[in-house]
Coordinates of C-alpha atoms and ligand atoms in Angstrom, one line a residue:
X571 CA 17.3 6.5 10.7
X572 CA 18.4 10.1 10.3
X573 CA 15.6 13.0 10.3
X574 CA 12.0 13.0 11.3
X575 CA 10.2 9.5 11.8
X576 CA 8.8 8.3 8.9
X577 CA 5.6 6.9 8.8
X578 CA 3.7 3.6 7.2
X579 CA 0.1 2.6 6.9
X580 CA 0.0 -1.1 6.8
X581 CA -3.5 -2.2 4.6
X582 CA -5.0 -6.0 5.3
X583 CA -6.6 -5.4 1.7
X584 CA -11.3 -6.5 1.4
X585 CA -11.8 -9.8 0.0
X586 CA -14.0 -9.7 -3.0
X587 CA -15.3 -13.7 -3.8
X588 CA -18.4 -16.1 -4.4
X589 CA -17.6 -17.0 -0.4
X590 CA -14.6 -16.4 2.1
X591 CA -14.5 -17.7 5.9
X592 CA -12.1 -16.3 8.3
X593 CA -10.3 -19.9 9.7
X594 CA -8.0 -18.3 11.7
X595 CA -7.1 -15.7 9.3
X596 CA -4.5 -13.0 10.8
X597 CA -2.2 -10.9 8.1
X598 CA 0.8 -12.1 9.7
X599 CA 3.4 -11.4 7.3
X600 CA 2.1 -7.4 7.3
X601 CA 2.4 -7.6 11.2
X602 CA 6.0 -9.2 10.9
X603 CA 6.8 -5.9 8.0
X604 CA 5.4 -3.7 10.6
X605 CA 7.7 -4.9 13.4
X606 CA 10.6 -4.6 11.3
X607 CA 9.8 -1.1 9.7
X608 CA 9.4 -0.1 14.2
X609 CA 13.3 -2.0 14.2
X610 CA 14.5 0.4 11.7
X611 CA 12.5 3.8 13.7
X612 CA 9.5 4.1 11.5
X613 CA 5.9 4.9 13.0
X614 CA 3.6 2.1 12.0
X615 CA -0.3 2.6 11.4
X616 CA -2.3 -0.5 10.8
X617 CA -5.6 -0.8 9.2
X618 CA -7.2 -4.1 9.0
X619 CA -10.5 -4.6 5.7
X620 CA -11.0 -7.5 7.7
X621 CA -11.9 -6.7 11.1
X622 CA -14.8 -9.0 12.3
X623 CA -15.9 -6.7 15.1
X624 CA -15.3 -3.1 14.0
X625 CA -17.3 -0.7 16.4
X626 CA -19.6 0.6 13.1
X627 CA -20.4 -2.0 11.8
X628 CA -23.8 -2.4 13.6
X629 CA -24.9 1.2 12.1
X630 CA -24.4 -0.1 8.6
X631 CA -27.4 -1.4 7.9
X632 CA -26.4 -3.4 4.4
X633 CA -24.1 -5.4 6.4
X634 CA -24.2 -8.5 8.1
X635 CA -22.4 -8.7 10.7
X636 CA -21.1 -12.3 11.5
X637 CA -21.2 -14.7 14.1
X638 CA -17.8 -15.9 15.8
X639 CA -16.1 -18.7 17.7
X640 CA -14.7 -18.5 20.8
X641 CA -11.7 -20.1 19.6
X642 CA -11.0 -17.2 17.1
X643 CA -12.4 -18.1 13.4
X644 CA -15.8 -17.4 11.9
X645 CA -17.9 -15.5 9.6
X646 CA -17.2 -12.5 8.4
X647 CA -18.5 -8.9 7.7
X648 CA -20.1 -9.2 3.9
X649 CA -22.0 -6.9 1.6
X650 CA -23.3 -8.1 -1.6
X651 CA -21.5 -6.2 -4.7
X652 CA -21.6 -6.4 -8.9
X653 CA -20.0 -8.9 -10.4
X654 CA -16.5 -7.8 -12.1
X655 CA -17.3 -8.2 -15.7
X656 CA -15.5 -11.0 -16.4
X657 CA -17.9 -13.0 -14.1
X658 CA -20.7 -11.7 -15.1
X659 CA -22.2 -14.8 -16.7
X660 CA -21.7 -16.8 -12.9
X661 CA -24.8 -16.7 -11.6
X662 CA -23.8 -16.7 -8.3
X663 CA -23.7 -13.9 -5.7
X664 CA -20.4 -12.1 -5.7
X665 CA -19.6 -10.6 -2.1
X666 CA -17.3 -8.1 -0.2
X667 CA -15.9 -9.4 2.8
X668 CA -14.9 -7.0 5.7
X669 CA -15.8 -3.5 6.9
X670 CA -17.6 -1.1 4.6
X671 CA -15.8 1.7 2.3
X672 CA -17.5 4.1 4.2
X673 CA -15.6 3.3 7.6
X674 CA -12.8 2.4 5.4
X675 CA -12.8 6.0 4.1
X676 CA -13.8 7.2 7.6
X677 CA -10.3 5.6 9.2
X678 CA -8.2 6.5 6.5
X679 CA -9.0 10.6 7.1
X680 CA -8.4 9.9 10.6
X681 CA -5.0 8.8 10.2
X682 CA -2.0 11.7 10.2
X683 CA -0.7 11.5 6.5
X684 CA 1.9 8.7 6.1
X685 CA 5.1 8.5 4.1
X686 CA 4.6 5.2 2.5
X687 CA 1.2 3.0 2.4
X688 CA 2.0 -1.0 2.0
X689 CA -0.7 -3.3 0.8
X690 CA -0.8 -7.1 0.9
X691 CA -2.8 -9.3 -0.7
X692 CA -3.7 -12.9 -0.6
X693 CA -5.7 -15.3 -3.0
X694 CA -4.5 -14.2 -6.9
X695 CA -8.4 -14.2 -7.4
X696 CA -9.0 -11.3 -4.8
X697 CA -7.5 -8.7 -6.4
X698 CA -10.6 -6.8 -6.6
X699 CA -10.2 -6.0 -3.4
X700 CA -6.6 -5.3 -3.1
X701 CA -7.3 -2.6 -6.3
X702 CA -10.2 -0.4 -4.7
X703 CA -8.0 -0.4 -1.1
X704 CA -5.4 1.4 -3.6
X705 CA -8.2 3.8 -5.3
X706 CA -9.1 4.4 -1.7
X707 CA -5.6 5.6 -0.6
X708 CA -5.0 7.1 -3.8
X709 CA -8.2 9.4 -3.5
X710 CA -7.5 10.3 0.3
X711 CA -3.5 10.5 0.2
X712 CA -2.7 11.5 -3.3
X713 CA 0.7 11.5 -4.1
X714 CA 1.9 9.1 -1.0
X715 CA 3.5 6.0 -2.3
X716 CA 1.5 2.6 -2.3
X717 CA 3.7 -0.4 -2.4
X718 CA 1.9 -3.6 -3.0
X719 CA 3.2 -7.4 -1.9
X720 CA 2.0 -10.6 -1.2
X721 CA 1.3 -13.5 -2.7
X722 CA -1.6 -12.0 -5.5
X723 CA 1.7 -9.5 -6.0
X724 CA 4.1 -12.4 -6.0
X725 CA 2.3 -14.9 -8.6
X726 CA 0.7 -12.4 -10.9
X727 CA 3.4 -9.8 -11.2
X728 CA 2.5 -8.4 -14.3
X729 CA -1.2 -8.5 -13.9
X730 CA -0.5 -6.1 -10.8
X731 CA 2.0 -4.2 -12.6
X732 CA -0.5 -3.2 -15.2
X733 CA -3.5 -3.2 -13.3
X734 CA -2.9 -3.0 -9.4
X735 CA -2.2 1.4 -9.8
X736 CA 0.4 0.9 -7.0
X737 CA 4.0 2.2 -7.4
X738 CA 5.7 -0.5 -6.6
X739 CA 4.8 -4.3 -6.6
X740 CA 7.2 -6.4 -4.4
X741 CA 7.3 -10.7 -5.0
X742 CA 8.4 -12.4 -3.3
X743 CA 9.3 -12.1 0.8
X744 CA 8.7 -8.5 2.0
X745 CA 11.6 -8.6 4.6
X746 CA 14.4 -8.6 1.6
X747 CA 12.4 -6.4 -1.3
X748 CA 11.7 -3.6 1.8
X749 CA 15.3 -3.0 2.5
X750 CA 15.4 -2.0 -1.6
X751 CA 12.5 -0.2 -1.0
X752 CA 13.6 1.9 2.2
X753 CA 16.6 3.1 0.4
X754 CA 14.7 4.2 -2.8
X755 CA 11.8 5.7 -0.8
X756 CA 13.3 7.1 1.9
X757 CA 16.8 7.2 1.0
X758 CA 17.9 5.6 3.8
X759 CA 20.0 2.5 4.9
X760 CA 17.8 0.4 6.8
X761 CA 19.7 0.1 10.2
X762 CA 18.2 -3.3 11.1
X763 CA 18.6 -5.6 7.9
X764 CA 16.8 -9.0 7.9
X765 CA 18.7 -10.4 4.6
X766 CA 20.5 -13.5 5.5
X767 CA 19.7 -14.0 9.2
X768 CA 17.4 -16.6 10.8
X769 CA 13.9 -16.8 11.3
X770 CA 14.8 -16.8 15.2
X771 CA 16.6 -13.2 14.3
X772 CA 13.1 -11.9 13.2
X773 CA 11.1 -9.5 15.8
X774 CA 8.0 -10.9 16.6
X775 CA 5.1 -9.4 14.5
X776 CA 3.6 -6.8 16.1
X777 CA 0.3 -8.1 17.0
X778 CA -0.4 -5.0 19.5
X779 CA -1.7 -3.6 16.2
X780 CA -4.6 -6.2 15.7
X781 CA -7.5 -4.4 16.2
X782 CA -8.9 -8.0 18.0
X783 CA -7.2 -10.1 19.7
X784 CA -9.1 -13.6 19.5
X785 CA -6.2 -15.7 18.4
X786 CA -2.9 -15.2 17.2
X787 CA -1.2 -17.4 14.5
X788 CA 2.5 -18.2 14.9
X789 CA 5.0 -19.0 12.2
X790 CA 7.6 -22.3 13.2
X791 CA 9.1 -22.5 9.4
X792 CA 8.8 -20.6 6.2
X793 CA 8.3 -23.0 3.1
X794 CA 8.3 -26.8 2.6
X795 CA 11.0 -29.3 1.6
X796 CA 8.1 -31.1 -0.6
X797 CA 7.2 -30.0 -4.3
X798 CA 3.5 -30.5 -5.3
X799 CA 2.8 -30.0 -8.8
X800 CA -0.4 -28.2 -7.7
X801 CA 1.3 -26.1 -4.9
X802 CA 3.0 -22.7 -4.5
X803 CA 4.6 -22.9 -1.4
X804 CA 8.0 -23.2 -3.3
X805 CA 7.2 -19.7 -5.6
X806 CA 6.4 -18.1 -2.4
X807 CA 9.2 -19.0 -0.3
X808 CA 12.5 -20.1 -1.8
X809 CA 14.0 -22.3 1.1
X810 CA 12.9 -24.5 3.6
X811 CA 14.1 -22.8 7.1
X812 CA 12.5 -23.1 10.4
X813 CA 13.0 -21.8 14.1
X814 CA 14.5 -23.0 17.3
X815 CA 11.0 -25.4 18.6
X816 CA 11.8 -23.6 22.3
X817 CA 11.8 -20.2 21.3
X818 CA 8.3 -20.8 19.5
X819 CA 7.2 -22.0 22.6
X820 CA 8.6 -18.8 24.3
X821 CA 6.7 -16.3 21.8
X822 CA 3.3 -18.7 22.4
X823 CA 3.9 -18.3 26.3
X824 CA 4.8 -14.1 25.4
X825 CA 1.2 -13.9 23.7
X826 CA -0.8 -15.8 26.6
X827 CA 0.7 -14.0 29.7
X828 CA 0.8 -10.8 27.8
X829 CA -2.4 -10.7 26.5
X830 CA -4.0 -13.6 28.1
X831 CA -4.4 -15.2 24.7
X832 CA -5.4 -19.3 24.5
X833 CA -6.0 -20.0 20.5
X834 CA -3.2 -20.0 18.2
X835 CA -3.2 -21.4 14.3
X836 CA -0.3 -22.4 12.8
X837 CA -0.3 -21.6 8.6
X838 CA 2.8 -23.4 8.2
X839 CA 3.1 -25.1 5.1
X840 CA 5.5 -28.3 6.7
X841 CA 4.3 -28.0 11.1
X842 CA 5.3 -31.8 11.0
X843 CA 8.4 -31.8 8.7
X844 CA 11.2 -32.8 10.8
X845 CA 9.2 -33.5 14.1
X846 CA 11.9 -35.5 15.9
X847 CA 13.7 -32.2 15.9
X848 CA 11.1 -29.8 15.3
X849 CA 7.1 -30.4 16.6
X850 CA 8.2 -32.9 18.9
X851 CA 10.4 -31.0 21.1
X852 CA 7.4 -27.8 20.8
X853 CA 4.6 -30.1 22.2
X854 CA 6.8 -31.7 25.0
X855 CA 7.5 -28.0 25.9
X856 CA 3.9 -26.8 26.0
X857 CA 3.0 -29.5 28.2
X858 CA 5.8 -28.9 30.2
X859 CA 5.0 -25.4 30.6
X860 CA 1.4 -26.4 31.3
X861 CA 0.1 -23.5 29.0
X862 CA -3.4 -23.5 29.1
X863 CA -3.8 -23.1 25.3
X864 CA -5.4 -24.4 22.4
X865 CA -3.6 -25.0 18.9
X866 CA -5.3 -24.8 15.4
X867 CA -3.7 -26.0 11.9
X868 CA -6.1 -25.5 9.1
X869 CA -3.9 -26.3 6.7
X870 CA -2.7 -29.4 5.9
X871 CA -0.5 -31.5 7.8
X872 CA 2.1 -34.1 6.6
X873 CA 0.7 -37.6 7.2
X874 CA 4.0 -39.1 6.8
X875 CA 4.8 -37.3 10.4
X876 CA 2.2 -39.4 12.2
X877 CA 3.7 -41.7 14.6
X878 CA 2.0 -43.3 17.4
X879 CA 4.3 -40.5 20.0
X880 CA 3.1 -37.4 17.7
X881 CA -0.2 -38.7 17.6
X882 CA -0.1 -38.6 21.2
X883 CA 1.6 -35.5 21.4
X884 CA -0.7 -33.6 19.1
X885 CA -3.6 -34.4 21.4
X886 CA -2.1 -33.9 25.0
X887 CA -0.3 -30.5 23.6
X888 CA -4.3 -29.6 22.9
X889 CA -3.8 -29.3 19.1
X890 CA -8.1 -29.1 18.7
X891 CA -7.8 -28.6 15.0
X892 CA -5.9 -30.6 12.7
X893 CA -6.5 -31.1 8.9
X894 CA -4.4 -33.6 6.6
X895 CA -3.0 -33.0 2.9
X896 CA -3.8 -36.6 1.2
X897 CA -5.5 -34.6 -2.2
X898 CA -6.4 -38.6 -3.8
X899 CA -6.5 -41.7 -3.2
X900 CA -5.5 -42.7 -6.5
X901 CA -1.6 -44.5 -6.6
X902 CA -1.0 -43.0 -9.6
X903 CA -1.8 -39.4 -9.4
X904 CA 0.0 -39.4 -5.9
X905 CA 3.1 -40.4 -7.3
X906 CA 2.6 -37.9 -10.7
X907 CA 1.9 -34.7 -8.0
X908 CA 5.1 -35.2 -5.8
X909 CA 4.5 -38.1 -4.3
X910 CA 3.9 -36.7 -0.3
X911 CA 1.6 -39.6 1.1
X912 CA 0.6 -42.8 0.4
X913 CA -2.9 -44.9 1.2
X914 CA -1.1 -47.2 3.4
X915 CA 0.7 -43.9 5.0
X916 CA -2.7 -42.7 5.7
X917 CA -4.1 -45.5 7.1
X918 CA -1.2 -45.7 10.0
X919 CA -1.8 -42.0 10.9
X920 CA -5.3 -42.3 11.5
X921 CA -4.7 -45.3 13.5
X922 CA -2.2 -43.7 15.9
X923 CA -4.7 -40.2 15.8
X924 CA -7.4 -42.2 16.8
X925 CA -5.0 -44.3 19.5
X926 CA -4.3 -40.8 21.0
X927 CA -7.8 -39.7 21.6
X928 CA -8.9 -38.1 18.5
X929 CA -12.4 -38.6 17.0
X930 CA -13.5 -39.4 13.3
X931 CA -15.0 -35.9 13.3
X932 CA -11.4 -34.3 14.7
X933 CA -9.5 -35.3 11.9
X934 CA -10.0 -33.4 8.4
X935 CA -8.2 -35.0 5.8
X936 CA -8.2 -32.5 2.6
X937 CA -9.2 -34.2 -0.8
X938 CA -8.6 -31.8 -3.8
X939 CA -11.8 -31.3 -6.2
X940 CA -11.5 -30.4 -10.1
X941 CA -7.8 -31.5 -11.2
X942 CA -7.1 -31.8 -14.2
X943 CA -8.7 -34.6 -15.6
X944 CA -9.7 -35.9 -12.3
X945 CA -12.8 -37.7 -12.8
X946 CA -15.8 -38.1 -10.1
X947 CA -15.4 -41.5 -9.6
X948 CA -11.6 -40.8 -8.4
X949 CA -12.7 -37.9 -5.9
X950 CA -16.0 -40.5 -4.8
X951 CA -13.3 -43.6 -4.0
X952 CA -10.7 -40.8 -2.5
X953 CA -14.1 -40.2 0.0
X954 CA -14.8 -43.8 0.4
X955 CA -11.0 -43.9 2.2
X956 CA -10.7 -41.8 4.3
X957 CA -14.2 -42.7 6.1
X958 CA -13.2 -45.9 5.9
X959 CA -9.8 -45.2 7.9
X960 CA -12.0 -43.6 10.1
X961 CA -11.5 -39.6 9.7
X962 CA -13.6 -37.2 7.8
X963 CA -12.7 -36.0 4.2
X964 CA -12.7 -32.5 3.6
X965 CA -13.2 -31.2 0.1
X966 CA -10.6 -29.1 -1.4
X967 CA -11.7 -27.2 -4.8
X968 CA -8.6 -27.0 -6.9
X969 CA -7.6 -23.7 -8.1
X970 CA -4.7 -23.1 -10.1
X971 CA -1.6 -21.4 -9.7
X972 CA 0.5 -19.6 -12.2
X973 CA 4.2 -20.9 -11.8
X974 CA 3.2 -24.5 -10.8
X975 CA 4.3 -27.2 -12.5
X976 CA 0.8 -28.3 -13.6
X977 CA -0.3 -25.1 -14.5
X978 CA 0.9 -26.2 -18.1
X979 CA -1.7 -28.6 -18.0
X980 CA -4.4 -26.6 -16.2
X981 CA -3.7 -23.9 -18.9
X982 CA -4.7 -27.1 -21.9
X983 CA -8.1 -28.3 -20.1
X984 CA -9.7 -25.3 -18.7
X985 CA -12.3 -23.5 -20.7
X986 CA -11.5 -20.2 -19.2
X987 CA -8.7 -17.7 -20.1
X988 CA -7.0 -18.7 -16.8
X989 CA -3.4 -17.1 -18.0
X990 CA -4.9 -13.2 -19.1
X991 CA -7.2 -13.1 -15.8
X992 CA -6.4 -14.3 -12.2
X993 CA -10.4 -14.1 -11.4
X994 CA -11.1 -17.5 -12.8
X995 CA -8.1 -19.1 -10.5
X996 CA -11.5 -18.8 -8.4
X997 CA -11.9 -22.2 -7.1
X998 CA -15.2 -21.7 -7.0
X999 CA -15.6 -22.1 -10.3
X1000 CA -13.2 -25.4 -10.7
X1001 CA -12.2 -24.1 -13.7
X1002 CA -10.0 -27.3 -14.4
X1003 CA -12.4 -29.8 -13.7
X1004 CA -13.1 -32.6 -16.1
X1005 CA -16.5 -33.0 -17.8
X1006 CA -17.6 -35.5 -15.3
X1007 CA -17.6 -33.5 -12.8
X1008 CA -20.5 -31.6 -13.0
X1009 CA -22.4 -29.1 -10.2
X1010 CA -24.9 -31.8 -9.1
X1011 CA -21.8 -34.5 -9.3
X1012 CA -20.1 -32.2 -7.0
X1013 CA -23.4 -31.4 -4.6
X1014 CA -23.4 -35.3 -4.3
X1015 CA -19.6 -35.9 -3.3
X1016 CA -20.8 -33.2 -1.0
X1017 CA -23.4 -34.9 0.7
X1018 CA -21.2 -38.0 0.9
X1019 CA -18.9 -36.5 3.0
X1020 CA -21.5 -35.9 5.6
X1021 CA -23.0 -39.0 5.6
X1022 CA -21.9 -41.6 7.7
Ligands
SF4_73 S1 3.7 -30.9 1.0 FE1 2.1 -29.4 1.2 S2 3.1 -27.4 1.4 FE2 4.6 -28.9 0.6 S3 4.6 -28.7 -1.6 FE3 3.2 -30.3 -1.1 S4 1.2 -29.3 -0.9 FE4 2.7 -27.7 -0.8

């Protein structure tokens, strides 16, 4: 790049919401962005809402400041806030989560003036946050560009266009709408291009920047082969492409010898997909390599994948956390949603789990909460299952997503104006759910889950 260095502040945006936990939460796609704007010679500054640990947060009183695990997830900073006004009548407390605006503002005029200020944002119902990170930069660096992606940017485009006050809003994957960008911002050709190459071409994110370093999550494939009518995954990335399973073992063996780090989550959306090729060959190198490291997957896993060599894989490669996507038990509704897993499919992979040396308690198994038309008594048998395979169900409230094929649906039977404001997408609120399932119904599906 010709002339002086240019120079990007990277935001992880506040998360505004009823109640957040960080599982293993890491921007990662920012961190990828920032290693790619270094590839092309910019100067990249990083600035993480989110940041557990932050030196001040002890001297701000209003704040608690949270408790974490060793293996890198836990509570996070909060601070009690108003209510937007459209959720005014929930009478529930309504938190931001992460450091203060004060030692947000206090960072901010710390920083040399950038050229360009990039955003992300997660959950569609978390905008708040993203929109006073903007105000923030706005007030301190008036006139700098703010460019705002991710997947709030990505699924409510024109609800950020209107409302977001950024100059630009990006869908879609940052890598290809940045090269646009770079040449209308900084009138430049970016000189390292990441259109049309593989995820093995990628540079891997730039993780020096994470203010801690408890765990670091890795990325083996981008998008899912699958196509759940509840699910995004498809909206957010186009194709189904993965990386080379030794060279993910090379960037995890990178991470622990550079920085001696031992946790590491994986957010794919398909880990399993493929696994003769794919997770099979990954575990077998981690063992082989003896790395003395511990794997996470809170999200969910493909049942399907479960055979009695990746059950035993999973547990001598030290995978410590794994959840399951099953959503129902009922036939019907599997088959109507995309048709991913079946009871019987279940059953096996909890078998060969348990075969391998997990416990009940080790395996999650997701069960989705206020579906359209999804009545108690479907979520309570759903329950009954998966304890009775032996695992532990895991209640997923459904929120839903603009762009899905059952947002049609959700649109018909939700009482809230889910299409004109992304704040009741809150699953919180279930606003799909079906008349029978009420708060105290849901408290009890609750408690049935714990029990034995
Ligand atoms: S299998 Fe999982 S990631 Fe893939 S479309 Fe279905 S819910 Fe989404």
């Amino acid at each position: 790049m010709a002339g002086k260095k240019k120079r990007c502040l990277l935001i992880n945006p506040w998360i505004c919401d009823f109640a957040a936990y960080d599982f293993w939460l890491k921007p990662l796609g920012l961190l990828y962005l920032a290693s790619y704007l270094r590839e092309n010679g910019c100067e990249v500054a990083f600035l993480d809402c989110l940041n557990p640990l932050h030196p001040d947060l002890p001297s701000e009183g209003r704040v608690k400041v949270p408790r974490r695990r060793p293996s890198g997830h836990g509570s996070l900073p909060k601070e009690t806030i108003p209510r937007p006004e459209a959720l005014t009548p929930i009478p529930r407390r309504y938190k931001r989560y992460g450091i203060t605006p004060r030692i947000f503002r206090d960072e901010l005029q710390e920083m040399a003036r950038p050229d360009a200020v990039l955003v992300t944002s997660m959950m569609t119902y978390w905008y708040p946050g993203v929109f006073a990170v903007i105000r923030q930069v706005r007030d301190v660096f008036p006139g700098v560009p703010v460019i705002l992606g991710g997947i709030y940017a990505t699924l409510c485009r024109g609800h950020a266009v209107r409302h977001a006050g950024a100059d630009f809003v990006f869908p879609g994957e940052g890598e290809s709408s940045l090269a646009v960008l770079f040449r209308d911002l900084f009138g430049d050709e970016p000189v390292f291009d990441l259109r049309d190459r593989d995820l093995d071409d990628l540079p891997y994110p730039a993780f020096d920047l994470m203010p801690v370093k408890d765990q670091f999550p890795i990325m083996t494939s981008r998008g899912c082969p699958f196509r759940c009518t509840y699910c995004a995954s498809h909206l957010l990335r186009s194709r189904f492409t993965f990386r080379d399973p030794v060279r993910v073992v090379d960037e995890i063996a990178h991470w622990h010898h550079r920085y001696g780090i031992r946790n590491f989550s994986f957010y794919d959306d398909a880990l399993l997909i493929q696994a003769p090729e794919r997770a099979v060959p990954m575990m077998r190198e981690v063992i082989r390599r003896s790395l003395d490291c511990d794997f996470h997957c809170p999200n969910g896993l493909h049942l399907r994948e479960i055979t009695a060599e990746v059950g035993r894989l999973l547990y001598r490669s030290r995978f410590r956390t794994i959840r399951f996507g099953l959503e129902t038990s009922c036939g019907k509704r599997q088959i109507e949603t995309g048709g991913k897993v079946t009871n019987e499919e279940l059953r096996s992979a909890v078998a060969y789990l348990r075969e391998a040396g997990y416990r009940p308690e080790d395996i999650g198994v997701y069960l989705l909460c206020g579906l359209p038309n999804q009545a108690s008594g479907e979520i309570r048998e759903s329950i009954d299952l998966v304890k009775a395979c032996g695992a532990r169900p895991v209640l997923a409230e459904f929120s839903p997503i603009p762009g899905t094929p059952i947002w049609e649906e959700a649109l018909r039977v939700s009482p809230y104006p889910i299409a004109d404001e992304p704040l009741f997408h809150n699953n919180t609120l279930m606003p799909c759910r079906s008349e029978s399932l009420t708060p105290g119904a849901f408290q009890d599906l609750k408690r049935l889950c714990r029990t034995g």
